[in-house]
Coordinates of C-alpha atoms in Angstrom, one line a residue:
M1 CA -20.1 2.5 -10.3
L2 CA -18.3 4.8 -7.1
E3 CA -16.9 8.0 -7.4
V4 CA -14.9 10.2 -4.5
N5 CA -15.0 13.6 -5.0
N6 CA -12.8 16.1 -3.4
L7 CA -12.6 14.0 -0.1
Q8 CA -11.2 14.9 2.6
V9 CA -10.2 13.7 5.9
R10 CA -8.3 14.8 8.9
Y11 CA -7.3 13.2 12.1
G12 CA -6.8 16.2 14.5
G13 CA -4.1 19.3 12.9
I14 CA -3.6 16.4 10.2
K15 CA -4.7 17.2 7.2
A16 CA -4.9 12.7 5.8
L17 CA -6.8 13.0 3.0
K18 CA -6.3 16.9 1.0
G19 CA -9.1 16.4 -1.7
I20 CA -9.0 13.2 -4.1
S21 CA -11.0 12.0 -6.6
F22 CA -11.4 9.4 -8.4
K23 CA -13.8 6.5 -10.1
V24 CA -13.8 3.3 -10.3
E25 CA -15.7 1.9 -13.0
K26 CA -18.3 -1.4 -13.1
G27 CA -16.3 -4.8 -13.9
Q28 CA -13.0 -3.4 -13.3
I29 CA -10.1 -3.7 -10.6
V30 CA -8.8 -0.4 -9.5
T31 CA -6.1 0.1 -7.9
L32 CA -4.2 2.4 -5.5
I33 CA -0.2 2.5 -4.6
G34 CA 1.9 4.7 -2.8
A35 CA 4.1 5.0 0.2
N36 CA 3.4 4.4 3.3
G37 CA 1.3 7.5 4.9
A38 CA -0.4 8.5 1.1
G39 CA -4.0 8.0 2.9
K40 CA -4.1 4.7 1.0
S41 CA -5.7 2.7 4.0
T42 CA -7.8 6.0 5.0
T43 CA -9.5 6.4 1.8
L44 CA -10.8 3.1 2.3
R45 CA -11.9 3.5 5.7
T46 CA -13.9 6.4 4.9
I47 CA -15.3 4.4 1.9
A48 CA -16.4 2.0 4.2
G49 CA -18.3 4.4 7.0
L50 CA -15.0 3.5 9.4
V51 CA -14.2 7.4 9.1
S52 CA -15.8 10.5 9.0
P53 CA -14.5 12.9 6.2
A54 CA -13.8 16.8 7.0
G55 CA -15.5 17.3 3.3
G56 CA -15.6 15.8 0.1
T57 CA -18.5 12.9 -0.8
V58 CA -18.2 10.1 -1.9
V59 CA -21.0 8.8 -4.9
Y60 CA -22.1 4.7 -4.8
E61 CA -24.3 3.6 -8.0
G62 CA -25.9 7.6 -8.4
E63 CA -26.2 7.2 -4.1
D64 CA -24.7 9.9 -2.0
I65 CA -23.1 7.6 1.1
T66 CA -20.8 9.9 2.7
G67 CA -20.5 9.3 5.6
K68 CA -23.3 7.1 6.4
D69 CA -23.2 4.3 9.3
A70 CA -20.7 1.3 8.6
Q71 CA -23.4 -1.1 8.5
K72 CA -25.3 0.2 6.1
I73 CA -22.6 0.4 3.4
V74 CA -22.4 -3.0 3.8
E75 CA -25.9 -3.8 3.0
K76 CA -25.7 -1.8 0.2
G77 CA -22.9 -4.2 -1.4
I78 CA -19.7 -2.7 -0.6
S79 CA -17.5 -5.0 1.4
M80 CA -14.4 -4.6 3.1
V81 CA -11.1 -7.1 2.5
P82 CA -9.3 -5.6 5.7
E83 CA -5.0 -5.3 6.2
G84 CA -3.4 -7.7 8.5
R85 CA -6.7 -10.3 7.3
R86 CA -7.9 -10.0 11.1
V87 CA -9.6 -13.1 11.1
F88 CA -11.1 -14.5 14.4
P89 CA -8.7 -17.0 15.7
N90 CA -10.3 -18.5 18.4
L91 CA -13.3 -19.8 15.5
T92 CA -13.5 -21.9 13.3
V93 CA -12.9 -21.2 9.1
L94 CA -16.6 -21.4 8.9
E95 CA -17.3 -19.5 12.2
N96 CA -16.0 -16.6 10.5
L97 CA -17.4 -17.2 7.1
K98 CA -20.8 -17.0 9.1
I99 CA -19.6 -14.1 10.5
G100 CA -19.7 -12.3 6.9
A101 CA -23.2 -12.9 6.5
Y102 CA -24.4 -11.4 9.5
L103 CA -26.9 -8.7 8.2
R104 CA -28.7 -11.8 6.0
K105 CA -31.7 -13.4 7.3
D106 CA -32.0 -16.2 4.1
A107 CA -30.1 -19.7 5.6
A108 CA -30.3 -20.5 2.5
G109 CA -28.9 -18.4 0.7
I110 CA -25.9 -17.9 3.2
L111 CA -25.7 -22.4 2.6
E112 CA -25.3 -21.3 -1.0
T113 CA -22.6 -18.5 -0.5
A114 CA -20.9 -20.3 1.8
D115 CA -20.7 -23.8 -1.1
Y116 CA -19.9 -20.9 -4.0
V117 CA -17.1 -19.6 -1.2
Y118 CA -15.8 -23.5 -0.5
E119 CA -15.3 -24.3 -5.2
M120 CA -13.3 -21.1 -5.0
F121 CA -11.3 -22.0 -1.9
P122 CA -11.1 -25.8 -1.7
R123 CA -8.4 -25.5 0.9
L124 CA -11.3 -23.4 3.5
K125 CA -13.5 -26.1 2.8
E126 CA -11.0 -29.2 4.0
R127 CA -10.3 -27.0 6.6
S128 CA -13.8 -25.7 7.7
W129 CA -13.8 -27.0 11.7
Q130 CA -10.6 -25.7 12.2
M131 CA -9.3 -23.1 14.3
A132 CA -8.6 -20.2 12.4
G133 CA -5.7 -18.9 14.2
T134 CA -4.1 -22.2 13.0
L135 CA -4.2 -21.4 9.5
S136 CA -1.5 -20.2 7.6
G137 CA -1.4 -16.4 6.3
G138 CA -2.2 -17.4 2.9
E139 CA -5.3 -19.3 4.0
Q140 CA -6.0 -16.6 6.4
Q141 CA -5.9 -14.2 3.5
M142 CA -8.3 -16.7 1.6
L143 CA -10.8 -16.8 4.3
A144 CA -11.0 -12.8 5.1
V145 CA -11.1 -13.3 1.2
G146 CA -14.1 -15.2 1.2
R147 CA -15.7 -13.7 4.4
A148 CA -16.4 -9.9 2.3
L149 CA -18.0 -12.7 -0.6
M150 CA -20.3 -13.9 2.4
A151 CA -22.3 -10.4 2.1
R152 CA -22.6 -11.0 -1.6
P153 CA -20.5 -7.7 -2.1
K154 CA -20.8 -5.7 -5.8
I155 CA -17.8 -4.0 -4.7
M156 CA -15.2 -5.7 -2.9
M157 CA -12.3 -3.4 -1.4
M158 CA -9.0 -4.7 -0.5
D159 CA -6.4 -3.4 2.0
E160 CA -2.8 -4.9 1.6
P161 CA -3.9 -8.4 0.6
S162 CA -0.1 -9.8 0.1
L163 CA 0.9 -8.1 3.1
G164 CA 3.5 -10.3 5.0
L165 CA 2.7 -13.4 2.9
A166 CA 6.2 -15.4 1.0
P167 CA 6.2 -15.0 -3.2
L168 CA 4.6 -17.7 -3.5
V169 CA 1.9 -17.2 -2.2
V170 CA 1.4 -13.2 -3.2
R171 CA 1.3 -15.6 -6.8
D172 CA -2.1 -17.1 -5.8
I173 CA -3.7 -14.3 -4.1
F174 CA -3.8 -12.3 -7.0
E175 CA -5.3 -15.2 -9.6
I176 CA -7.6 -14.9 -6.5
I177 CA -8.2 -11.1 -6.9
K178 CA -8.9 -12.1 -10.7
R179 CA -11.1 -14.5 -10.0
V180 CA -13.4 -12.5 -8.1
A181 CA -13.4 -9.9 -10.6
Q182 CA -14.2 -12.2 -13.2
E183 CA -17.3 -13.4 -11.3
G184 CA -18.9 -9.5 -11.8
I185 CA -17.8 -8.2 -8.6
T186 CA -15.7 -5.2 -8.7
V187 CA -12.6 -4.0 -6.6
L188 CA -11.0 -1.6 -5.6
L189 CA -7.4 -2.6 -4.1
I190 CA -5.4 -1.0 -2.3
E191 CA -0.9 -2.6 -2.1
Q192 CA 2.3 -1.9 -1.6
N193 CA 3.3 -4.2 -4.4
A194 CA 2.8 -1.9 -7.2
N195 CA 3.9 -4.2 -9.5
A196 CA 2.0 -7.1 -9.3
A197 CA -1.2 -4.6 -8.4
L198 CA -0.5 -2.9 -11.7
R199 CA -0.3 -5.8 -13.2
A200 CA -3.5 -7.3 -11.9
A201 CA -5.2 -3.9 -12.3
D202 CA -7.5 -2.3 -15.1
Y203 CA -6.7 1.0 -14.1
G204 CA -4.5 2.6 -10.9
Y205 CA -4.3 6.1 -9.2
V206 CA -0.9 7.0 -7.8
M207 CA -1.4 8.4 -3.9
E208 CA 1.4 10.8 -2.2
T209 CA 0.8 12.1 1.2
G210 CA -2.9 12.8 1.0
L211 CA -3.4 13.7 -2.8
I212 CA -3.5 12.0 -6.0
T213 CA -0.7 12.4 -8.3
L214 CA -0.8 10.1 -11.7
E215 CA -3.4 8.2 -12.7
G216 CA -3.9 5.9 -15.5
T217 CA -4.2 2.1 -16.9
G218 CA -2.6 -0.2 -15.4
A219 CA -0.1 -0.7 -18.8
E220 CA 0.2 3.0 -18.5
L221 CA 1.7 3.3 -15.0
L222 CA 3.7 0.4 -15.1
D223 CA 6.0 2.2 -18.3
N224 CA 5.5 5.3 -16.6
P225 CA 9.5 6.8 -15.6
Q226 CA 8.3 8.5 -12.0
V227 CA 6.2 5.3 -11.1
R228 CA 9.3 2.7 -12.3
D229 CA 11.5 4.2 -10.1
A230 CA 9.6 5.3 -6.8
Y231 CA 7.8 2.0 -6.8
L232 CA 8.8 -0.4 -8.9
G233 CA 12.6 -0.2 -8.1
Q234 CA 13.5 -0.5 -11.5
A235 CA 16.6 2.6 -13.0
R236 CA 14.7 5.9 -14.3
K237 CA 14.1 5.0 -18.3
K238 CA 13.8 8.6 -20.9
R239 CA 10.9 7.0 -22.4
K240 CA 7.6 8.8 -23.8
K241 CA 5.1 9.3 -21.5
P242 CA 2.2 7.6 -22.7
A243 CA -0.3 10.3 -24.1
E244 CA -3.1 9.4 -22.0
L245 CA -1.3 9.3 -18.8
T246 CA -3.0 12.3 -16.6
D247 CA -0.2 13.8 -14.7
L248 CA -1.8 15.4 -11.5
S249 CA 1.1 17.0 -10.2
E250 CA 1.7 19.2 -13.1

């Protein structure tokens, strides 16, 4: 559904992405994990049309969308839930949701999608006329996801959805991610909570300093000693690497 080929991004003299390639299959949850500065957010922002690449291509449903305007990319069915939620604090919950549908002209369809969002997040319906800035962190994250859903995306890209949230709320957020996928929306997820991300993901990629160094199913990466040691806070264990796991750093 989405294919990134040799994608390169530079910020001045700094190479943020050094030629990464990966695929996102339709209906899957795919995660990119890695430390701060690895290039994860830059990857999403480049796909979304917010950053211009220095090289490489982004192909969506067989069409090259590299460098296209962000609005056009949303129209094609790619929505983004930004890091830090970024709701509009002085607007109501409902007004924030309507902003997510700003490219749509079908008034009846917009109301139908809002009802769908309220069904998924009953707490948002209860607070529909409440100012978004007064919501809890978890509720704001629900609103950010709901706002992205208002565009009726085929792919939802999520940048650090658990950032700054309490552990119990994090669990709820990952249940939401799974439900979004069950609704038929493909998910491309960036997360520093590697354990939760890999448990939810069908497939994952490990990024280090602008490169993808490992890939495999979520289960394979969870079981990989390098990943366990570097990202899961567990001691390295001597065990055989799954045969299917591709080590790109060798």
